[in-house]
Coordinates of C-alpha atoms and ligand atoms in Angstrom, one line a residue:
M1211 CA 75.8 48.9 50.1
I1212 CA 79.2 47.3 50.5
E1213 CA 80.6 48.2 53.9
T1214 CA 83.0 45.4 54.9
R1215 CA 85.8 43.3 53.3
E1216 CA 83.6 40.2 53.5
Q1217 CA 80.8 41.8 51.5
L1218 CA 83.3 43.0 48.9
Q1219 CA 84.8 39.5 48.7
K1220 CA 81.4 38.1 48.0
L1221 CA 80.8 40.6 45.2
V1222 CA 84.2 39.9 43.7
E1223 CA 83.3 36.2 43.5
K1224 CA 80.0 37.0 41.8
V1225 CA 81.8 39.3 39.3
E1226 CA 84.4 36.6 38.5
R1227 CA 81.7 34.1 37.7
K1228 CA 79.9 36.6 35.5
I1229 CA 83.0 37.5 33.4
E1230 CA 84.2 33.9 32.9
P1231 CA 83.0 33.5 29.2
V1232 CA 84.6 36.8 28.2
I1233 CA 87.9 35.8 29.9
K1234 CA 87.9 32.6 27.8
N1235 CA 87.8 34.7 24.6
I1236 CA 90.8 36.7 25.8
E1237 CA 92.7 33.5 26.2
L1238 CA 92.0 32.4 22.7
Q1239 CA 93.2 35.8 21.4
C1240 CA 96.4 35.4 23.5
E1241 CA 97.0 32.0 21.8
K1242 CA 96.8 33.5 18.3
N1243 CA 99.1 36.4 19.1
S1244 CA 101.6 34.0 20.8
E1245 CA 101.7 31.9 17.7
K1246 CA 102.5 34.9 15.6
V1247 CA 105.4 35.9 18.0
L1248 CA 106.8 32.4 18.1
T1249 CA 106.7 32.0 14.3
A1250 CA 108.6 35.3 14.0
F1251 CA 111.3 34.2 16.4
Q1252 CA 111.7 30.9 14.5
K1253 CA 111.6 32.5 11.0
Y1254 CA 114.5 34.9 12.0
Q1255 CA 116.4 32.1 13.8
I1256 CA 116.9 34.0 17.0
T1257 CA 119.8 32.7 19.0
E1258 CA 121.8 33.7 22.1
A1259 CA 124.1 35.8 19.9
H1260 CA 121.2 38.2 19.2
F1261 CA 121.2 39.1 22.9
G1262 CA 124.7 40.6 22.5
S1263 CA 125.3 44.3 22.8
T1264 CA 126.9 47.2 21.0
S1265 CA 128.3 50.5 22.3
G1266 CA 129.4 53.8 20.7
Y1267 CA 127.9 54.2 17.2
G1268 CA 126.3 50.8 17.4
Y1269 CA 127.2 49.6 13.9
D1270 CA 126.4 46.0 13.0
D1271 CA 124.2 45.2 16.0
M1272 CA 122.8 41.9 14.8
G1273 CA 120.4 41.6 17.7
R1274 CA 118.9 45.0 17.0
D1275 CA 118.5 44.4 13.3
A1276 CA 116.9 40.9 13.8
L1277 CA 114.6 42.3 16.4
E1278 CA 113.3 44.9 14.0
N1279 CA 112.6 42.1 11.5
V1280 CA 110.8 40.1 14.2
F1281 CA 108.6 43.2 15.1
A1282 CA 107.8 43.8 11.4
H1283 CA 106.7 40.2 11.0
V1284 CA 104.5 40.3 14.1
L1285 CA 102.9 43.5 13.0
D1286 CA 102.4 42.4 9.3
A1287 CA 104.5 45.4 8.3
E1288 CA 107.3 45.7 5.6
D1289 CA 109.7 47.1 8.1
A1290 CA 110.1 48.4 11.7
L1291 CA 112.3 50.6 13.8
V1292 CA 112.6 49.4 17.4
R1293 CA 114.9 51.6 19.5
A1294 CA 115.6 52.6 23.1
Q1295 CA 116.8 56.0 21.7
M1296 CA 113.1 56.7 21.2
I1297 CA 112.1 57.7 24.7
S1298 CA 108.4 57.2 24.6
G1299 CA 105.4 56.8 22.3
S1300 CA 105.1 60.6 22.1
H1301 CA 108.7 60.8 21.0
A1302 CA 108.2 58.1 18.3
L1303 CA 105.1 60.0 17.1
T1304 CA 107.1 63.2 16.9
I1305 CA 109.9 61.6 15.0
T1306 CA 107.4 60.1 12.5
L1307 CA 105.6 63.4 12.0
F1308 CA 108.8 65.4 11.5
A1309 CA 110.1 62.6 9.2
L1310 CA 107.1 62.7 6.9
L1311 CA 106.0 66.3 6.8
R1312 CA 107.7 69.2 5.0
P1313 CA 107.0 73.0 5.0
N1314 CA 103.5 73.8 3.5
D1315 CA 102.4 70.2 3.9
I1316 CA 99.1 69.5 5.6
L1317 CA 98.7 67.1 8.6
L1318 CA 95.1 66.1 9.0
S1319 CA 93.8 64.3 12.2
I1320 CA 90.5 62.5 11.5
T1321 CA 90.0 61.4 15.1
G1322 CA 89.6 64.9 16.6
K1323 CA 92.3 66.5 18.8
P1324 CA 95.3 64.2 19.1
Y1325 CA 96.8 63.0 22.4
D1326 CA 97.7 65.9 24.8
T1327 CA 101.5 65.6 24.5
L1328 CA 101.2 66.3 20.7
D1329 CA 99.7 69.8 21.3
E1330 CA 103.2 71.5 21.4
V1331 CA 104.6 69.1 18.8
I1332 CA 101.9 70.1 16.2
G1333 CA 101.7 73.7 17.4
I1334 CA 98.1 73.6 18.7
T1335 CA 99.8 75.1 21.8
D1336 CA 102.6 77.5 20.8
N1337 CA 106.1 76.2 20.8
N1338 CA 109.1 77.5 18.9
S1339 CA 110.1 73.9 17.9
S1340 CA 106.6 72.8 16.7
L1341 CA 105.7 71.5 13.3
K1342 CA 103.8 74.8 12.8
S1343 CA 107.0 76.8 13.4
F1344 CA 108.5 74.9 10.4
G1345 CA 105.4 75.9 8.3
V1346 CA 103.5 72.6 8.5
H1347 CA 99.8 73.2 8.6
Y1348 CA 97.4 71.2 10.8
E1349 CA 93.7 70.5 10.3
Q1350 CA 91.3 68.3 12.2
I1351 CA 88.0 66.5 11.6
D1352 CA 86.2 65.5 14.8
L1353 CA 84.5 62.1 15.2
I1354 CA 80.7 61.9 15.1
D1355 CA 79.0 59.3 17.3
N1356 CA 82.4 57.6 17.9
D1357 CA 82.9 57.0 14.2
F1358 CA 84.7 58.8 11.4
D1359 CA 83.0 61.8 9.7
Y1360 CA 83.1 60.2 6.2
I1361 CA 81.4 63.2 4.5
K1362 CA 83.9 65.7 5.8
I1363 CA 86.9 63.4 5.1
G1364 CA 85.7 63.0 1.5
E1365 CA 85.2 66.8 1.1
V1366 CA 88.7 67.7 2.5
L1367 CA 90.5 65.0 0.5
S1368 CA 88.9 66.1 -2.8
Q1369 CA 89.6 69.8 -2.2
K1370 CA 93.2 69.7 -0.9
K1371 CA 96.4 67.7 -1.1
I1372 CA 96.8 66.1 2.4
K1373 CA 100.3 64.7 3.1
V1374 CA 99.6 62.8 6.3
I1375 CA 96.4 61.6 8.0
E1376 CA 96.7 60.7 11.6
I1377 CA 94.3 58.2 13.2
Q1378 CA 94.6 57.8 17.0
R1379 CA 92.9 54.6 18.0
S1380 CA 93.0 54.7 21.8
K1381 CA 91.0 57.5 23.4
G1382 CA 93.8 59.2 25.3
Y1383 CA 92.3 61.6 27.9
S1384 CA 89.1 62.2 25.9
T1385 CA 85.6 60.9 26.5
R1386 CA 85.2 59.2 23.2
K1387 CA 85.4 55.5 22.5
S1388 CA 88.5 53.9 21.1
I1389 CA 88.5 53.0 17.4
S1390 CA 88.2 49.3 16.4
I1391 CA 90.4 47.7 13.8
E1392 CA 87.3 47.2 11.6
K1393 CA 86.6 50.9 11.6
V1394 CA 90.3 51.6 10.8
E1395 CA 90.1 49.2 7.9
K1396 CA 87.0 50.8 6.5
V1397 CA 88.3 54.4 6.6
I1398 CA 91.6 53.4 5.1
G1399 CA 89.7 51.9 2.1
V1400 CA 87.8 55.2 1.6
I1401 CA 90.9 57.4 2.0
K1402 CA 93.0 55.3 -0.4
K1403 CA 90.3 55.5 -3.1
I1404 CA 90.1 59.3 -3.0
S1405 CA 93.8 60.1 -2.3
P1406 CA 96.1 57.1 -2.8
D1407 CA 99.2 59.2 -2.0
T1408 CA 98.2 60.4 1.4
I1409 CA 100.2 58.7 4.1
I1410 CA 98.0 57.1 6.8
M1411 CA 99.7 57.1 10.1
V1412 CA 98.1 55.3 13.1
D1413 CA 98.8 56.1 16.8
N1414 CA 98.4 52.5 18.0
C1415 CA 99.3 53.0 21.6
Y1416 CA 97.6 50.6 24.0
C1417 CA 96.0 48.6 21.1
E1418 CA 98.6 46.1 20.0
M1419 CA 97.6 42.5 20.3
V1420 CA 94.1 43.3 21.6
S1421 CA 92.8 41.9 18.4
D1422 CA 94.5 39.6 15.9
K1423 CA 95.0 42.4 13.3
E1424 CA 97.1 45.5 13.5
P1425 CA 96.6 48.7 11.5
T1426 CA 99.5 47.7 9.2
T1427 CA 97.6 44.4 8.6
V1428 CA 94.7 46.4 7.2
G1429 CA 96.5 48.9 5.0
A1430 CA 97.9 51.7 7.3
D1431 CA 101.2 53.0 5.9
I1432 CA 102.9 53.5 9.2
M1433 CA 102.0 53.1 12.9
V1434 CA 103.6 53.9 16.2
G1435 CA 103.6 52.6 19.8
S1436 CA 105.5 52.6 23.1
L1437 CA 107.5 49.8 24.6
I1438 CA 106.5 50.6 28.1
K1439 CA 103.0 49.7 26.9
N1440 CA 101.7 46.6 25.2
L1441 CA 104.6 45.3 23.1
G1442 CA 107.3 45.8 25.8
G1443 CA 105.5 43.1 27.8
G1444 CA 106.4 44.8 31.0
I1445 CA 110.0 43.9 30.5
A1446 CA 111.4 46.4 28.0
P1447 CA 113.1 49.1 30.2
N1448 CA 112.1 51.9 27.7
G1449 CA 111.8 52.5 24.0
A1450 CA 109.2 52.6 21.2
Y1451 CA 108.6 51.2 17.8
I1452 CA 107.6 52.5 14.4
A1453 CA 106.4 50.0 11.8
G1454 CA 105.2 50.3 8.2
K1455 CA 106.3 50.9 4.6
K1456 CA 110.0 50.5 4.0
E1457 CA 110.6 53.9 2.5
L1458 CA 108.8 55.6 5.3
I1459 CA 110.7 53.7 8.0
K1460 CA 113.9 54.9 6.3
L1461 CA 112.7 58.5 6.6
C1462 CA 112.0 58.0 10.3
A1463 CA 115.4 56.4 10.9
E1464 CA 117.1 59.4 9.3
R1465 CA 115.1 61.7 11.5
L1466 CA 115.8 59.7 14.6
T1467 CA 119.6 59.6 14.0
L1468 CA 120.9 61.6 11.0
P1469 CA 120.5 61.7 7.3
G1470 CA 123.0 59.3 5.7
E1471 CA 123.4 57.1 8.8
G1472 CA 119.7 56.3 9.6
R1473 CA 119.2 52.9 11.1
E1474 CA 122.8 51.8 10.8
V1475 CA 123.7 53.5 14.1
G1476 CA 122.1 53.2 17.5
P1477 CA 123.9 51.2 20.2
T1478 CA 121.8 48.8 22.2
L1479 CA 123.8 49.0 25.4
G1480 CA 122.7 45.6 26.7
I1481 CA 118.9 45.8 26.3
N1482 CA 118.4 43.4 23.3
K1483 CA 117.5 40.4 25.4
S1484 CA 114.9 42.5 27.4
L1485 CA 113.3 43.7 24.2
Y1486 CA 113.1 40.1 22.8
Q1487 CA 111.7 38.8 26.1
G1488 CA 109.2 41.7 26.4
L1489 CA 107.8 40.9 22.9
F1490 CA 107.7 37.2 23.8
F1491 CA 105.6 37.9 26.9
A1492 CA 103.5 40.7 25.3
P1493 CA 100.6 38.5 24.2
S1494 CA 100.2 37.1 27.8
V1495 CA 100.7 40.5 29.5
V1496 CA 98.2 42.2 27.2
A1497 CA 95.8 39.3 28.0
A1498 CA 96.4 39.9 31.8
S1499 CA 95.7 43.6 31.3
L1500 CA 92.5 42.9 29.4
K1501 CA 91.3 40.5 32.1
T1502 CA 92.1 43.1 34.8
A1503 CA 90.1 45.7 32.7
I1504 CA 87.1 43.4 32.3
F1505 CA 87.2 42.6 36.1
T1506 CA 87.3 46.3 36.9
S1507 CA 84.5 47.2 34.6
A1508 CA 82.2 44.5 35.9
L1509 CA 83.0 45.3 39.6
L1510 CA 82.7 49.0 39.4
E1511 CA 79.4 48.6 37.4
E1512 CA 78.1 46.5 40.2
L1513 CA 79.0 49.3 42.6
N1514 CA 76.8 51.7 40.4
Y1515 CA 79.7 53.6 38.7
D1516 CA 79.6 54.5 35.0
V1517 CA 82.2 52.5 33.2
E1518 CA 83.5 52.4 29.6
P1519 CA 83.8 49.9 28.0
K1520 CA 81.2 47.6 29.7
W1521 CA 82.6 44.2 30.8
D1522 CA 81.1 42.3 27.9
E1523 CA 81.8 44.9 25.1
K1524 CA 84.4 44.1 22.4
R1525 CA 87.7 45.7 23.4
V1526 CA 90.0 47.9 21.2
D1527 CA 92.6 48.7 23.8
I1528 CA 93.7 47.8 27.3
V1529 CA 92.2 51.0 28.9
E1530 CA 89.2 51.0 31.3
N1531 CA 87.4 54.2 32.2
I1532 CA 85.5 54.8 35.4
I1533 CA 83.5 58.0 35.1
F1534 CA 83.5 59.3 38.7
K1535 CA 81.9 62.7 38.2
N1536 CA 83.7 64.1 41.2
P1537 CA 87.3 64.8 42.1
N1538 CA 87.4 63.0 45.4
D1539 CA 86.4 59.6 44.1
L1540 CA 89.0 59.9 41.3
I1541 CA 91.7 60.8 43.7
N1542 CA 90.8 58.1 46.2
Y1543 CA 90.6 55.4 43.6
C1544 CA 94.0 56.4 42.1
Q1545 CA 95.6 56.5 45.5
G1546 CA 94.1 53.0 46.2
I1547 CA 95.7 51.7 43.0
Q1548 CA 99.1 53.1 44.2
I1549 CA 98.6 51.5 47.7
G1550 CA 97.9 48.2 45.9
S1551 CA 101.1 48.3 43.8
P1552 CA 104.3 46.3 44.4
I1553 CA 106.6 49.4 44.2
D1554 CA 106.1 52.7 46.1
S1555 CA 103.0 51.3 47.8
N1556 CA 103.6 53.8 50.6
A1557 CA 103.4 56.8 48.3
I1558 CA 100.2 58.8 48.1
P1559 CA 99.9 60.4 44.6
E1560 CA 98.4 63.9 44.3
P1561 CA 97.3 65.8 41.2
W1562 CA 100.3 67.8 39.7
N1563 CA 101.3 69.9 36.7
M1564 CA 102.9 67.2 34.4
P1565 CA 105.0 68.5 31.5
G1566 CA 103.1 68.2 28.2
Y1567 CA 99.6 68.2 29.7
Q1568 CA 97.3 71.2 30.1
D1569 CA 95.3 70.2 33.2
K1570 CA 96.6 68.9 36.5
V1571 CA 96.9 65.1 36.3
I1572 CA 96.8 62.5 39.1
M1573 CA 98.9 59.4 38.3
A1574 CA 99.2 56.1 40.2
A1575 CA 101.9 53.8 39.0
G1576 CA 103.7 51.6 41.4
A1577 CA 105.7 50.1 38.6
F1578 CA 109.0 48.4 38.2
T1579 CA 109.7 50.7 35.2
Q1580 CA 109.1 54.4 35.7
G1581 CA 105.9 55.4 33.9
S1582 CA 105.2 51.9 32.6
S1583 CA 101.5 51.7 31.9
I1584 CA 101.4 48.1 30.9
E1585 CA 101.8 47.6 34.6
L1586 CA 98.7 48.3 36.6
S1587 CA 98.3 52.1 36.6
C1588 CA 95.6 54.6 36.8
D1589 CA 95.5 58.3 35.9
G1590 CA 93.2 61.1 35.0
P1591 CA 93.2 64.8 34.3
M1592 CA 91.5 66.9 37.0
R1593 CA 88.6 68.1 34.8
E1594 CA 84.9 67.2 34.3
P1595 CA 83.7 64.5 34.4
F1596 CA 86.6 63.2 36.5
I1597 CA 87.4 60.0 34.6
A1598 CA 89.9 57.5 35.8
Y1599 CA 91.9 55.9 32.9
Q1600 CA 93.1 52.6 34.3
Q1601 CA 95.3 50.2 32.3
G1602 CA 97.7 47.4 32.6
G1603 CA 98.3 44.5 34.9
L1604 CA 101.4 42.2 34.5
T1605 CA 99.3 39.3 35.8
Y1606 CA 95.6 39.1 36.3
E1607 CA 96.1 38.1 40.0
Y1608 CA 98.1 41.2 40.8
G1609 CA 95.8 43.3 38.7
K1610 CA 92.8 42.1 40.6
L1611 CA 94.4 42.6 44.0
G1612 CA 95.3 46.2 43.1
V1613 CA 91.8 47.0 42.0
I1614 CA 90.3 45.5 45.2
K1615 CA 92.6 47.8 47.2
A1616 CA 91.5 50.8 45.1
V1617 CA 87.8 49.9 45.7
E1618 CA 88.5 49.6 49.5
R1619 CA 89.9 53.1 49.5
L1620 CA 87.1 54.4 47.3
L1621 CA 84.4 53.0 49.6
N1622 CA 86.3 53.7 52.8
I1623 CA 86.4 50.1 53.9
K1624 CA 88.9 49.7 56.7
Ligands
PLP862 C1 100.3 56.6 25.8 C2 99.8 57.2 24.6 C3 100.7 58.0 23.8 C4 102.2 58.1 24.1 O1 102.4 58.4 25.4 P1 103.9 58.2 26.0 O2 103.7 58.4 27.4 O3 104.7 59.3 25.4 O4 104.5 56.9 25.6 C5 100.2 58.5 22.6 N1 99.0 58.3 22.2 C6 98.1 57.6 23.0 C7 96.7 57.5 22.5 C8 98.5 57.1 24.2 O5 97.6 56.4 24.9

């Protein structure tokens, strides 16, 4: 039993010794991704002029255009769209789906039900503006034992013409495991053999730079992520990216702005430098988030809580789950994360009805950027088995301090 700060401090020291070898691997990964970013900056000869800004239509924004080339290089993609006009990851996913799908087309998810915010986008929950309302059909194949159902995927692809397959790597608010890049590579091989024209779209939120390959490295046609997660490095003030095949990125650009103007418009209003700097810091910030997640996993396991992934498991994303199995522990832990944050540390979060989510959600995020979850944050829907989804940490030291505060509140250590 841990009852005092001194006992907790001893346990923290023990945990840090235990996780040392895993932390070393994270640093090696960070080095590889840093090299990729640095090479891209040098290849496109980024200079101070790229930090300039446009207003109005945003024609000829050289900083924006070069940044999109840099992103494409880092993600091993033909092309990329990186825009502040995309509000969030969900918005970028919505733009991509509406850009690729036409009436009577079929969208097939092969990772079970997609992220909660897509329910109304797809039409799983009724909405007059959904894909369904435009006559786009949706089908879903659930995972079995945290892997793809290859038999069902083969059956569906040989029976019907599937326009877009969605693969969501990170678990969202589900209880499954996240999908490794090796599994993504394998399933893409199988899909392309049966149905080479099906577009494979990957929701890559929270997974960027966790390994040294991205979905577009291993054959995905298009992928999507948020800039207030991994690739914004905690510095991007908002925005999202879409990366992949050139002709698909063009469709997305024309959906984001308008047919005929596409990527040529979109003022940057002074944020170019932040987006460059965010990408520059992203490998280190992702590494700090991973270290914080590993520390959390090992510490909470020592305290006899169920955690996923375990501290020494190979990681796919920056998310750590603590399965609390009761609402009070979930609420206390999240409140502790808030109290341990630099911003709004005096606020006490409570579960609330967030737009786009079906259950009440408790969200702790004492972040410099509203909703930024590359900064230490913790949230969870108020439903069984009361799982905390913790992610982020701009530096390991701040991440660790926040988690210790959360554990103090959880264990009622004064
Ligand atoms: C965070 C996330 C999204 C997008 O969320 P936004 O808050 O809209 O950026 C989509 N899918 C997954 C799996 C996510 O984790």
